[in-house]
Tab-separated table of C-alpha atoms and ligand atoms in Angstrom:
chain	number	residue	atom	x	y	z
A	1434	MET	CA	-62.593	-12.142	-5.922
A	1435	LEU	CA	-63.478	-12.624	-9.557
A	1436	VAL	CA	-59.852	-13.229	-10.307
A	1437	SER	CA	-59.578	-15.862	-7.614
A	1438	ILE	CA	-62.723	-17.645	-8.839
A	1439	GLY	CA	-61.140	-17.601	-12.267
A	1440	CYS	CA	-58.022	-19.111	-10.796
A	1441	ILE	CA	-60.009	-21.822	-9.053
A	1442	CYS	CA	-61.739	-22.635	-12.350
A	1443	VAL	CA	-58.434	-22.866	-14.135
A	1444	LEU	CA	-57.038	-25.111	-11.427
A	1445	PHE	CA	-60.212	-27.198	-11.485
A	1446	GLN	CA	-59.930	-27.534	-15.236
A	1447	LEU	CA	-56.296	-28.481	-15.014
A	1448	ALA	CA	-57.073	-31.172	-12.495
A	1449	LEU	CA	-60.236	-32.612	-13.942
A	1450	CYS	CA	-61.191	-31.328	-17.353
A	1451	LEU	CA	-58.146	-31.167	-19.565
A	1452	PRO	CA	-57.115	-34.282	-21.406
A	1453	SER	CA	-54.464	-36.213	-19.521
A	1454	PRO	CA	-50.933	-35.743	-20.861
A	1455	LYS	CA	-49.704	-38.523	-23.063
A	1456	VAL	CA	-47.429	-40.977	-21.318
A	1457	THR	CA	-44.545	-42.300	-23.348
A	1458	TYR	CA	-42.357	-45.300	-22.692
A	1459	ASN	CA	-39.046	-44.010	-24.044
A	1460	GLY	CA	-36.200	-45.993	-22.544
A	1461	HIS	CA	-38.532	-48.530	-20.950
A	1462	LYS	CA	-37.277	-52.049	-21.441
A	1463	VAL	CA	-38.928	-55.430	-21.183
A	1464	LEU	CA	-36.599	-57.807	-19.391
A	1465	GLU	CA	-36.838	-61.558	-19.493
A	1466	ILE	CA	-35.995	-62.982	-16.085
A	1467	LEU	CA	-35.401	-66.620	-15.233
A	1468	HIS	CA	-35.471	-67.454	-11.543
A	1469	LYS	CA	-34.057	-70.583	-9.955
A	1470	THR	CA	-35.951	-70.850	-6.666
A	1471	GLU	CA	-39.460	-70.114	-5.364
A	1472	ASP	CA	-37.900	-67.879	-2.746
A	1473	ASP	CA	-36.223	-65.715	-5.407
A	1474	PHE	CA	-39.523	-65.508	-7.262
A	1475	LYS	CA	-41.254	-64.168	-4.137
A	1476	LYS	CA	-38.504	-61.570	-3.700
A	1477	LEU	CA	-38.884	-60.610	-7.352
A	1478	LEU	CA	-42.630	-60.096	-6.943
A	1479	SER	CA	-42.078	-57.989	-3.840
A	1480	MET	CA	-40.129	-55.470	-5.978
A	1481	GLU	CA	-43.205	-54.635	-8.107
A	1482	LEU	CA	-44.172	-51.383	-6.430
A	1483	LYS	CA	-40.695	-50.143	-5.486
A	1484	PHE	CA	-39.492	-50.269	-9.097
A	1485	GLU	CA	-42.936	-49.675	-10.708
A	1486	LEU	CA	-42.670	-52.986	-12.530
A	1487	ASP	CA	-45.271	-53.932	-15.103
A	1488	ILE	CA	-45.430	-57.706	-15.360
A	1489	TRP	CA	-46.210	-58.777	-18.922
A	1490	LYS	CA	-45.829	-62.482	-18.404
A	1491	MET	CA	-45.715	-64.538	-15.249
A	1492	PRO	CA	-43.538	-67.639	-15.136
A	1493	LYS	CA	-45.352	-70.953	-14.851
A	1494	HIS	CA	-42.639	-72.563	-12.746
A	1495	VAL	CA	-39.058	-72.235	-11.612
A	1496	ASN	CA	-36.805	-71.654	-14.620
A	1497	ASP	CA	-39.684	-70.402	-16.779
A	1498	SER	CA	-39.379	-66.871	-18.091
A	1499	MET	CA	-41.033	-63.799	-16.639
A	1500	TYR	CA	-41.377	-60.631	-18.751
A	1501	VAL	CA	-41.204	-57.346	-16.890
A	1502	ARG	CA	-41.406	-53.756	-18.173
A	1503	VAL	CA	-39.216	-51.351	-16.232
A	1504	GLY	CA	-38.724	-47.622	-16.738
A	1505	PRO	CA	-35.272	-46.007	-17.238
A	1506	GLN	CA	-35.390	-44.349	-13.798
A	1507	HIS	CA	-35.561	-47.752	-12.099
A	1508	LEU	CA	-33.491	-49.852	-14.451
A	1509	GLU	CA	-30.191	-49.623	-12.621
A	1510	GLY	CA	-31.690	-50.103	-9.151
A	1511	PHE	CA	-33.780	-53.040	-10.270
A	1512	VAL	CA	-30.935	-54.785	-12.071
A	1513	ASN	CA	-28.678	-54.214	-9.048
A	1514	GLU	CA	-31.213	-55.769	-6.723
A	1515	LEU	CA	-31.682	-58.675	-9.121
A	1516	GLY	CA	-27.934	-59.220	-8.763
A	1517	SER	CA	-28.507	-60.368	-5.198
A	1518	LEU	CA	-30.833	-63.136	-6.434
A	1519	ASN	CA	-30.073	-66.189	-8.490
A	1520	THR	CA	-31.603	-65.060	-11.775
A	1521	VAL	CA	-30.685	-64.888	-15.447
A	1522	VAL	CA	-31.687	-61.598	-17.040
A	1523	SER	CA	-31.836	-60.657	-20.712
A	1524	THR	CA	-33.454	-57.816	-22.643
A	1525	LEU	CA	-36.535	-58.759	-24.628
A	1526	VAL	CA	-37.622	-55.289	-25.786
A	1527	GLU	CA	-34.965	-52.565	-26.028
A	1528	ASP	CA	-37.378	-49.638	-26.140
A	1529	VAL	CA	-41.087	-50.094	-25.464
A	1530	GLN	CA	-42.030	-46.751	-27.042
A	1531	GLN	CA	-40.321	-47.752	-30.255
A	1532	LEU	CA	-42.292	-50.993	-30.262
A	1533	ILE	CA	-45.526	-49.040	-29.776
A	1534	ASP	CA	-44.662	-46.437	-32.442
A	1535	THR	CA	-43.558	-48.988	-35.008
A	1536	HIS	CA	-46.330	-51.509	-34.692
A	1537	SER	CA	-49.415	-49.963	-33.202
A	1538	SER	CA	-51.721	-47.698	-35.151
A	1539	PRO	CA	-53.943	-45.196	-33.385
A	1540	ARG	CA	-57.543	-46.201	-32.974
A	1541	ILE	CA	-59.932	-44.716	-35.469
A	1542	HIS	CA	-63.309	-43.138	-35.197
A	1543	GLN	CA	-65.457	-44.543	-37.955
A	1544	SER	CA	-68.778	-42.779	-38.347
A	1545	HIS	CA	-71.958	-44.003	-40.018
A	1546	SER	CA	-71.169	-41.957	-43.097
A	1547	ASN	CA	-67.970	-43.792	-43.886
A	1548	ARG	CA	-69.763	-47.092	-43.412
A	1549	ARG	CA	-71.890	-46.285	-46.446
A	1550	ALA	CA	-70.274	-48.933	-48.600
A	1551	VAL	CA	-72.570	-51.541	-47.121
A	1552	ASN	CA	-73.856	-54.450	-49.101
A	1553	ALA	CA	-75.844	-57.570	-48.295
A	1554	ARG	CA	-72.829	-59.196	-46.620
A	1555	SER	CA	-71.089	-56.309	-44.870
A	1556	SER	CA	-71.788	-53.382	-42.600
A	1557	GLY	CA	-68.755	-51.555	-43.960
A	1558	MET	CA	-67.138	-51.581	-40.498
A	1559	ASP	CA	-63.366	-51.538	-40.903
A	1560	LEU	CA	-62.285	-54.837	-39.345
A	1561	ASN	CA	-58.597	-54.140	-39.910
A	1562	SER	CA	-58.385	-51.188	-37.510
A	1563	TYR	CA	-58.694	-50.624	-33.812
A	1564	HIS	CA	-61.729	-48.480	-33.003
A	1565	ILE	CA	-62.558	-46.063	-30.232
A	1566	HIS	CA	-65.359	-47.058	-27.857
A	1567	GLU	CA	-67.867	-44.619	-29.327
A	1568	SER	CA	-67.390	-46.082	-32.819
A	1569	ILE	CA	-67.940	-49.573	-31.478
A	1570	ASN	CA	-71.167	-48.542	-29.718
A	1571	ASN	CA	-72.357	-46.726	-32.855
A	1572	TYR	CA	-71.628	-49.842	-34.861
A	1573	LEU	CA	-73.714	-51.996	-32.518
A	1574	ALA	CA	-76.608	-49.534	-32.740
A	1575	PHE	CA	-76.280	-49.452	-36.533
A	1576	LEU	CA	-76.581	-53.247	-36.748
A	1577	THR	CA	-79.938	-53.150	-34.979
A	1578	THR	CA	-81.273	-50.949	-37.801
A	1579	GLN	CA	-80.209	-53.349	-40.566
A	1580	VAL	CA	-82.046	-56.127	-42.324
A	1581	LEU	CA	-79.479	-58.897	-41.969
A	1582	PRO	CA	-79.043	-61.989	-44.170
A	1583	ASN	CA	-80.642	-65.318	-43.121
A	1584	ASP	CA	-83.211	-63.428	-41.015
A	1585	VAL	CA	-80.575	-62.875	-38.350
A	1586	VAL	CA	-81.645	-60.331	-35.746
A	1587	ALA	CA	-79.388	-58.010	-33.722
A	1588	THR	CA	-80.608	-56.341	-30.545
A	1589	VAL	CA	-78.658	-54.125	-28.177
A	1590	GLU	CA	-79.033	-53.769	-24.430
A	1591	SER	CA	-77.080	-51.634	-21.981
A	1592	LEU	CA	-75.622	-53.608	-19.083
A	1593	GLY	CA	-74.987	-50.377	-17.187
A	1594	THR	CA	-72.441	-47.617	-17.133
A	1595	SER	CA	-68.765	-47.280	-16.273
A	1596	VAL	CA	-67.232	-45.087	-13.551
A	1597	GLU	CA	-66.984	-42.194	-16.033
A	1598	GLY	CA	-70.515	-42.778	-17.323
A	1599	ARG	CA	-69.878	-44.653	-20.562
A	1600	ASN	CA	-72.473	-47.152	-21.681
A	1601	VAL	CA	-71.464	-50.807	-21.592
A	1602	GLN	CA	-73.434	-52.290	-24.475
A	1603	MET	CA	-74.251	-55.898	-25.187
A	1604	ILE	CA	-75.443	-57.103	-28.577
A	1605	LYS	CA	-77.486	-60.265	-29.002
A	1606	ILE	CA	-77.195	-62.020	-32.349
A	1607	SER	CA	-79.860	-64.590	-32.990
A	1608	SER	CA	-81.691	-66.461	-35.642
A	1609	PRO	CA	-85.465	-66.525	-35.099
A	1610	TYR	CA	-85.801	-70.190	-35.995
A	1611	GLY	CA	-86.242	-72.529	-33.076
A	1612	ALA	CA	-86.270	-69.782	-30.435
A	1613	PRO	CA	-85.907	-69.673	-27.490
A	1614	LYS	CA	-82.367	-71.007	-27.444
A	1615	ARG	CA	-79.607	-71.393	-24.923
A	1616	GLY	CA	-77.013	-68.633	-24.875
A	1617	ILE	CA	-73.276	-68.158	-25.213
A	1618	PHE	CA	-71.813	-64.996	-23.661
A	1619	ILE	CA	-68.600	-63.465	-25.002
A	1620	ASP	CA	-66.877	-60.384	-23.645
A	1621	GLY	CA	-63.711	-58.438	-24.347
A	1622	GLY	CA	-61.850	-55.420	-23.083
A	1623	ILE	CA	-61.804	-56.198	-19.358
A	1624	HIS	CA	-58.161	-55.110	-19.551
A	1625	ALA	CA	-57.760	-51.731	-21.208
A	1626	ARG	CA	-54.510	-52.250	-23.094
A	1627	GLU	CA	-55.506	-55.530	-24.749
A	1628	TRP	CA	-56.867	-53.841	-27.884
A	1629	ILE	CA	-57.033	-57.040	-29.881
A	1630	ALA	CA	-59.837	-58.259	-27.577
A	1631	PRO	CA	-62.517	-55.670	-28.525
A	1632	ALA	CA	-61.320	-55.869	-32.153
A	1633	THR	CA	-61.857	-59.634	-32.138
A	1634	VAL	CA	-65.299	-59.361	-30.563
A	1635	VAL	CA	-66.260	-56.823	-33.248
A	1636	TYR	CA	-64.975	-59.205	-35.921
A	1637	VAL	CA	-67.085	-62.025	-34.490
A	1638	ILE	CA	-70.169	-59.778	-34.329
A	1639	GLU	CA	-69.768	-58.768	-37.990
A	1640	HIS	CA	-69.332	-62.386	-39.091
A	1641	LEU	CA	-72.286	-63.679	-37.096
A	1642	ALA	CA	-74.471	-60.820	-38.311
A	1643	TYR	CA	-73.599	-60.987	-42.022
A	1644	ASN	CA	-71.897	-64.367	-42.479
A	1645	PRO	CA	-69.818	-62.810	-45.281
A	1646	LYS	CA	-68.140	-66.100	-46.224
A	1647	ASN	CA	-71.439	-67.998	-46.198
A	1648	ASP	CA	-69.990	-70.287	-43.563
A	1649	SER	CA	-72.272	-73.228	-42.787
A	1650	ASN	CA	-70.725	-73.445	-39.299
A	1651	ILE	CA	-72.023	-69.956	-38.496
A	1652	TYR	CA	-75.437	-70.915	-39.761
A	1653	SER	CA	-75.396	-74.008	-37.593
A	1654	LEU	CA	-74.088	-72.080	-34.542
A	1655	LEU	CA	-77.024	-69.696	-34.772
A	1656	SER	CA	-79.487	-72.524	-35.178
A	1657	HIS	CA	-78.283	-73.960	-31.852
A	1658	PHE	CA	-77.406	-70.899	-29.767
A	1659	ASP	CA	-78.099	-67.197	-29.300
A	1660	VAL	CA	-74.834	-65.305	-28.926
A	1661	TYR	CA	-74.474	-62.334	-26.572
A	1662	LEU	CA	-71.406	-60.155	-27.012
A	1663	VAL	CA	-69.941	-57.275	-25.001
A	1664	PRO	CA	-66.970	-55.842	-26.928
A	1665	VAL	CA	-65.738	-53.401	-24.253
A	1666	VAL	CA	-66.322	-54.225	-20.575
A	1667	ASN	CA	-63.928	-51.499	-19.392
A	1668	PRO	CA	-64.554	-48.507	-21.705
A	1669	ASP	CA	-62.935	-45.868	-19.449
A	1670	GLY	CA	-59.679	-47.781	-19.308
A	1671	TYR	CA	-59.877	-48.520	-23.023
A	1672	GLU	CA	-60.286	-44.822	-23.864
A	1673	TYR	CA	-57.522	-43.887	-21.435
A	1674	THR	CA	-55.050	-46.063	-23.376
A	1675	LYS	CA	-55.119	-43.374	-26.054
A	1676	ASP	CA	-52.803	-41.419	-23.712
A	1677	VAL	CA	-51.428	-44.145	-21.493
A	1678	ARG	CA	-51.094	-47.035	-23.885
A	1679	LEU	CA	-50.259	-49.689	-21.305
A	1680	TRP	CA	-53.052	-48.933	-18.810
A	1681	ARG	CA	-54.704	-52.144	-17.578
A	1682	LYS	CA	-57.273	-51.269	-14.878
A	1683	ASN	CA	-60.507	-49.280	-14.816
A	1684	ARG	CA	-60.459	-45.554	-13.926
A	1685	ASN	CA	-62.015	-45.459	-10.488
A	1686	THR	CA	-60.519	-43.290	-7.780
A	1687	ASN	CA	-59.323	-45.100	-4.663
A	1688	SER	CA	-60.049	-43.486	-1.333
A	1689	GLY	CA	-56.934	-42.687	0.650
A	1690	SER	CA	-54.677	-43.083	-2.371
A	1691	SER	CA	-53.706	-40.937	-5.333
A	1692	CYS	CA	-53.383	-44.071	-7.451
A	1693	VAL	CA	-56.241	-44.764	-9.827
A	1694	GLY	CA	-57.938	-47.945	-10.933
A	1695	VAL	CA	-58.882	-51.482	-10.018
A	1696	ASP	CA	-57.944	-54.597	-11.963
A	1697	LEU	CA	-61.439	-55.767	-12.899
A	1698	ASN	CA	-60.150	-59.302	-13.366
A	1699	ARG	CA	-59.258	-59.479	-9.677
A	1700	ASN	CA	-62.546	-57.933	-8.540
A	1701	PHE	CA	-65.190	-60.548	-9.398
A	1702	PRO	CA	-67.137	-61.824	-6.397
A	1703	PHE	CA	-66.315	-65.513	-6.393
A	1704	GLN	CA	-63.497	-66.660	-4.101
A	1705	TRP	CA	-62.277	-63.039	-4.174
A	1706	ASN	CA	-58.895	-62.871	-2.475
A	1707	PRO	CA	-56.236	-60.194	-3.094
A	1708	ALA	CA	-53.642	-62.540	-1.576
A	1709	VAL	CA	-54.015	-64.915	-4.526
A	1710	GLY	CA	-52.491	-63.179	-7.549
A	1711	GLY	CA	-53.965	-59.788	-6.689
A	1712	SER	CA	-53.014	-56.903	-4.441
A	1713	THR	CA	-54.394	-54.748	-1.646
A	1714	ASN	CA	-52.347	-51.793	-2.867
A	1715	PRO	CA	-54.266	-49.345	-5.117
A	1716	CYS	CA	-51.006	-48.459	-6.874
A	1717	SER	CA	-50.573	-52.011	-8.115
A	1718	ASP	CA	-51.660	-52.974	-11.608
A	1719	ILE	CA	-53.369	-56.008	-10.082
A	1720	TYR	CA	-55.225	-54.138	-7.311
A	1721	SER	CA	-58.223	-56.307	-6.421
A	1722	GLY	CA	-60.422	-53.439	-5.206
A	1723	SER	CA	-61.455	-52.566	-1.660
A	1724	TYR	CA	-64.076	-55.319	-1.558
A	1725	LYS	CA	-65.387	-58.033	-3.867
A	1726	GLY	CA	-67.408	-56.726	-6.790
A	1727	SER	CA	-66.703	-53.111	-5.782
A	1728	GLU	CA	-66.464	-51.773	-9.346
A	1729	PRO	CA	-69.436	-50.737	-11.501
A	1730	GLU	CA	-67.890	-52.412	-14.549
A	1731	THR	CA	-67.660	-55.678	-12.580
A	1732	ALA	CA	-71.243	-55.263	-11.350
A	1733	ASN	CA	-72.504	-54.777	-14.924
A	1734	ILE	CA	-71.352	-58.273	-15.868
A	1735	VAL	CA	-72.090	-59.851	-12.484
A	1736	ASN	CA	-75.692	-58.642	-12.347
A	1737	TYR	CA	-76.390	-59.712	-15.890
A	1738	LEU	CA	-74.903	-63.171	-15.372
A	1739	LEU	CA	-76.636	-63.664	-12.022
A	1740	ASN	CA	-79.975	-62.829	-13.605
A	1741	HIS	CA	-79.429	-64.802	-16.812
A	1742	GLY	CA	-76.687	-67.347	-16.060
A	1743	SER	CA	-79.150	-70.230	-16.110
A	1744	GLU	CA	-79.860	-69.447	-19.784
A	1745	PHE	CA	-76.186	-69.739	-20.761
A	1746	ASP	CA	-74.068	-72.770	-21.549
A	1747	ALA	CA	-70.822	-70.896	-22.115
A	1748	TYR	CA	-68.940	-67.781	-21.053
A	1749	LEU	CA	-65.856	-66.753	-23.025
A	1750	THR	CA	-63.797	-63.754	-21.958
A	1751	ILE	CA	-61.252	-62.513	-24.461
A	1752	HIS	CA	-57.845	-61.224	-23.323
A	1753	SER	CA	-54.329	-60.969	-24.684
A	1754	TYR	CA	-51.674	-62.128	-24.954
A	1755	GLY	CA	-50.110	-65.609	-24.743
A	1756	GLN	CA	-52.180	-67.870	-27.041
A	1757	MET	CA	-54.032	-69.871	-24.414
A	1758	TRP	CA	-57.511	-71.336	-24.005
A	1759	LEU	CA	-57.902	-71.463	-20.214
A	1760	TYR	CA	-60.601	-72.856	-17.981
A	1761	PRO	CA	-61.249	-72.471	-14.226
A	1762	TRP	CA	-60.064	-72.377	-11.656
A	1763	GLY	CA	-57.892	-69.323	-11.332
A	1764	TYR	CA	-58.199	-69.183	-7.548
A	1765	THR	CA	-56.908	-72.685	-6.829
A	1766	SER	CA	-54.861	-75.394	-8.487
A	1767	ALA	CA	-57.771	-77.806	-7.926
A	1768	LEU	CA	-59.825	-78.561	-11.021
A	1769	PRO	CA	-63.596	-78.365	-11.497
A	1770	ASN	CA	-65.354	-81.759	-11.352
A	1771	ASP	CA	-66.301	-81.510	-15.011
A	1772	TYR	CA	-62.919	-80.261	-16.212
A	1773	LEU	CA	-62.611	-83.096	-18.737
A	1774	ASP	CA	-65.636	-81.692	-20.605
A	1775	LEU	CA	-64.076	-78.223	-20.616
A	1776	ASP	CA	-60.716	-79.601	-21.663
A	1777	ALA	CA	-62.221	-81.581	-24.569
A	1778	ALA	CA	-64.206	-78.616	-25.907
A	1779	ALA	CA	-61.099	-76.422	-25.655
A	1780	GLY	CA	-59.207	-79.166	-27.497
A	1781	ASP	CA	-61.541	-78.892	-30.473
A	1782	ALA	CA	-61.213	-75.104	-30.397
A	1783	VAL	CA	-57.417	-75.045	-30.462
A	1784	ALA	CA	-57.298	-77.746	-33.162
A	1785	ALA	CA	-59.452	-75.523	-35.391
A	1786	ILE	CA	-57.244	-72.528	-34.557
A	1787	LYS	CA	-54.130	-74.447	-35.491
A	1788	SER	CA	-55.515	-75.680	-38.767
A	1789	LEU	CA	-56.124	-72.122	-39.969
A	1790	HIS	CA	-52.751	-70.365	-39.552
A	1791	ARG	CA	-50.722	-72.988	-37.649
A	1792	LYS	CA	-50.831	-71.023	-34.400
A	1793	LYS	CA	-50.521	-73.106	-31.222
A	1794	TYR	CA	-52.759	-72.302	-28.262
A	1795	THR	CA	-52.099	-73.943	-24.887
A	1796	ILE	CA	-54.998	-75.507	-22.962
A	1797	GLY	CA	-55.384	-75.983	-19.224
A	1798	SER	CA	-56.744	-74.544	-16.017
A	1799	SER	CA	-55.595	-70.972	-15.560
A	1800	THR	CA	-53.820	-71.646	-12.252
A	1801	ASN	CA	-51.950	-74.634	-13.605
A	1802	THR	CA	-51.193	-73.169	-17.030
A	1803	LEU	CA	-50.625	-69.473	-16.293
A	1804	TYR	CA	-50.681	-68.486	-12.615
A	1805	ALA	CA	-53.094	-68.374	-9.699
A	1806	ALA	CA	-55.232	-65.223	-9.668
A	1807	ALA	CA	-58.498	-65.008	-7.747
A	1808	GLY	CA	-61.427	-62.754	-8.645
A	1809	GLY	CA	-61.419	-63.435	-12.390
A	1810	SER	CA	-64.575	-63.212	-14.470
A	1811	ASP	CA	-64.206	-66.806	-15.696
A	1812	ASP	CA	-64.215	-68.217	-12.138
A	1813	PHE	CA	-67.251	-66.085	-11.344
A	1814	ALA	CA	-69.107	-67.217	-14.476
A	1815	LYS	CA	-68.622	-70.854	-13.526
A	1816	GLY	CA	-68.647	-70.765	-9.725
A	1817	GLY	CA	-70.926	-67.787	-9.145
A	1818	ALA	CA	-73.313	-67.846	-12.091
A	1819	GLY	CA	-73.293	-71.596	-12.752
A	1820	ILE	CA	-72.251	-71.438	-16.413
A	1821	LYS	CA	-70.644	-74.760	-17.234
A	1822	TYR	CA	-68.208	-73.882	-20.011
A	1823	ALA	CA	-66.276	-70.836	-18.763
A	1824	TYR	CA	-62.979	-69.787	-20.350
A	1825	THR	CA	-60.410	-67.048	-20.613
A	1826	ILE	CA	-58.912	-66.913	-24.074
A	1827	GLU	CA	-55.542	-65.202	-24.385
A	1828	LEU	CA	-55.189	-64.243	-28.034
A	1829	ARG	CA	-51.988	-63.608	-30.024
A	1830	ASP	CA	-49.146	-63.227	-29.750
A	1831	THR	CA	-46.542	-64.834	-27.502
A	1832	GLY	CA	-44.578	-61.657	-26.823
A	1833	ALA	CA	-42.961	-60.338	-29.989
A	1834	TYR	CA	-45.495	-57.495	-30.237
A	1835	GLY	CA	-47.395	-58.163	-27.014
A	1836	PHE	CA	-50.097	-55.549	-26.492
A	1837	SER	CA	-48.954	-53.621	-29.603
A	1838	LEU	CA	-50.253	-56.215	-32.012
A	1839	PRO	CA	-50.048	-54.625	-35.495
A	1840	THR	CA	-53.314	-53.975	-37.285
A	1841	SER	CA	-52.244	-56.397	-40.021
A	1842	LEU	CA	-52.596	-59.177	-37.437
A	1843	ILE	CA	-56.135	-58.287	-36.331
A	1844	GLN	CA	-57.750	-60.305	-39.086
A	1845	PRO	CA	-55.746	-63.537	-38.782
A	1846	THR	CA	-56.026	-63.413	-34.990
A	1847	ALA	CA	-59.766	-62.793	-35.032
A	1848	GLU	CA	-60.541	-65.287	-37.778
A	1849	GLU	CA	-58.687	-68.093	-36.055
A	1850	PHE	CA	-60.522	-67.262	-32.827
A	1851	LEU	CA	-63.828	-67.421	-34.706
A	1852	ALA	CA	-62.863	-70.805	-36.172
A	1853	GLY	CA	-61.982	-72.003	-32.663
A	1854	PHE	CA	-65.211	-70.667	-31.247
A	1855	LEU	CA	-67.315	-72.387	-33.920
A	1856	ALA	CA	-65.562	-75.717	-33.289
A	1857	PHE	CA	-66.060	-75.217	-29.553
A	1858	ALA	CA	-69.791	-74.552	-29.989
A	1859	GLU	CA	-70.152	-77.647	-32.146
A	1860	ASN	CA	-68.448	-79.726	-29.457
A	1861	ILE	CA	-70.765	-78.589	-26.695
A	1862	PHE	CA	-73.817	-78.969	-28.924
A	1863	ASN	CA	-72.769	-82.568	-29.639
A	1864	ASN	CA	-72.536	-83.077	-25.879
A	1865	GLY	CA	-76.137	-82.116	-25.376
A	1866	TYR	CA	-75.891	-78.362	-24.825
A	1867	GLY	CA	-77.625	-75.642	-26.787
A	1868	LYS	CA	-80.960	-76.095	-28.467
B	2830	0X9	O1	-54.212	-62.129	-15.216
B	2830	0X9	C1	-55.293	-62.084	-15.842
B	2830	0X9	O2	-56.257	-61.453	-15.442
B	2830	0X9	C2	-55.413	-62.836	-17.170
B	2830	0X9	N1	-54.222	-62.670	-17.958
B	2830	0X9	S1	-53.876	-61.205	-18.623
B	2830	0X9	O3	-52.536	-61.272	-19.170
B	2830	0X9	N2	-54.873	-60.950	-19.838
B	2830	0X9	O4	-54.031	-60.199	-17.635
B	2830	0X9	C3	-55.632	-64.306	-16.902
B	2830	0X9	C4	-56.868	-64.623	-16.138
B	2830	0X9	C5	-57.108	-66.100	-15.966
B	2830	0X9	N3	-58.264	-66.365	-15.131
B	2830	0X9	C6	-58.232	-66.290	-13.772
B	2830	0X9	N4	-57.117	-66.144	-13.110
B	2830	0X9	N5	-59.357	-66.436	-13.131
B	2831	ZN	ZN1	-56.221	-59.478	-19.735
């Protein structure tokens, strides 16, 4: 009996307690596929589950390129089936694992003790590395204990927990002068593998808190708005990418399926519809969930925005990659009534981005610029929570490194985003928003 209990424990541990084995992508290729007809595109999409395709970039129209990761076990079958369609196929990435190994550094755990080198204009947080979730939360807590320059105040609030019980923390950065002010909400890390998103939010937090370059635009931002930032919306997925680098969804179990996870950016409860750019299949990377707003990580943001949306003028959700500044709607090709306001503010943002490192960001509604996908957080922020200026920002790059953006590119990517954000905030302030 004792032996069998022991066995059960071992089995239990194997199933639930041991760290998941590392997944590698040896022999996985990213193919660039050009299709000639809408019908061929539909057939291509219908192959997603059969060949376990991971779509890295959707085409905007016929003859635009689609990037697809495919494993070695499916390569031949997939390419054969493509042969029956009218497509042009070329190889974009020869070996995905090599790309990951060459360009992506592991995330680091930076404790308080190695943040000792703080001075009046820095917390000592390493802004040139990717950090694990715990380090990011510790960093937020640390900021609340600091006396910050310009009387800036940092406060932290938990928006709730994830499926696996991690705390989803939000930090508010504000200047006490002229309070109360209108808010701007920024989040990152809805998609687990987009590491540059949390890294960029951390960069923005550090710069708003300490203003290390004594930037008058930051000073003016904080005299017009309070800024609320959530660096990691999907902490379970983010942690899981330590072992499965290209994981996108959260880590919820799905009843009746052995496949794990929901795409949080298909799960938001505004015009939720798996048939529009999502999926009803739990094994899909774009699974929309079993009902709208089903996921705790979605509910954390939804509840906060429903309770506080009327205090916010803007919602910015940071993703990667593609270099785009997108506004609603994602569920339809129709445009919001006030889209010209959103377009103009995005225009100022991308102009500021370009002037820093010459990087071009595309502007437009997400359906018309990228693809239709219902249940996104941006659509919810605007349509569900009534926040006027709602955007998805797809950071660098345009595909050379994709999700494996080297650490040397964190700083330029984040600093150009910050420049864009400051120009954006100035635009909306000049249009009568904010304080
Ligand atoms: O597909 C997405 O969720 C976003 N792109 S990503 O490559 N980061 O996955 C774009 C979302 C745009 N917004 C909506 N469709 N609502
Ligand atoms: Zn994303």
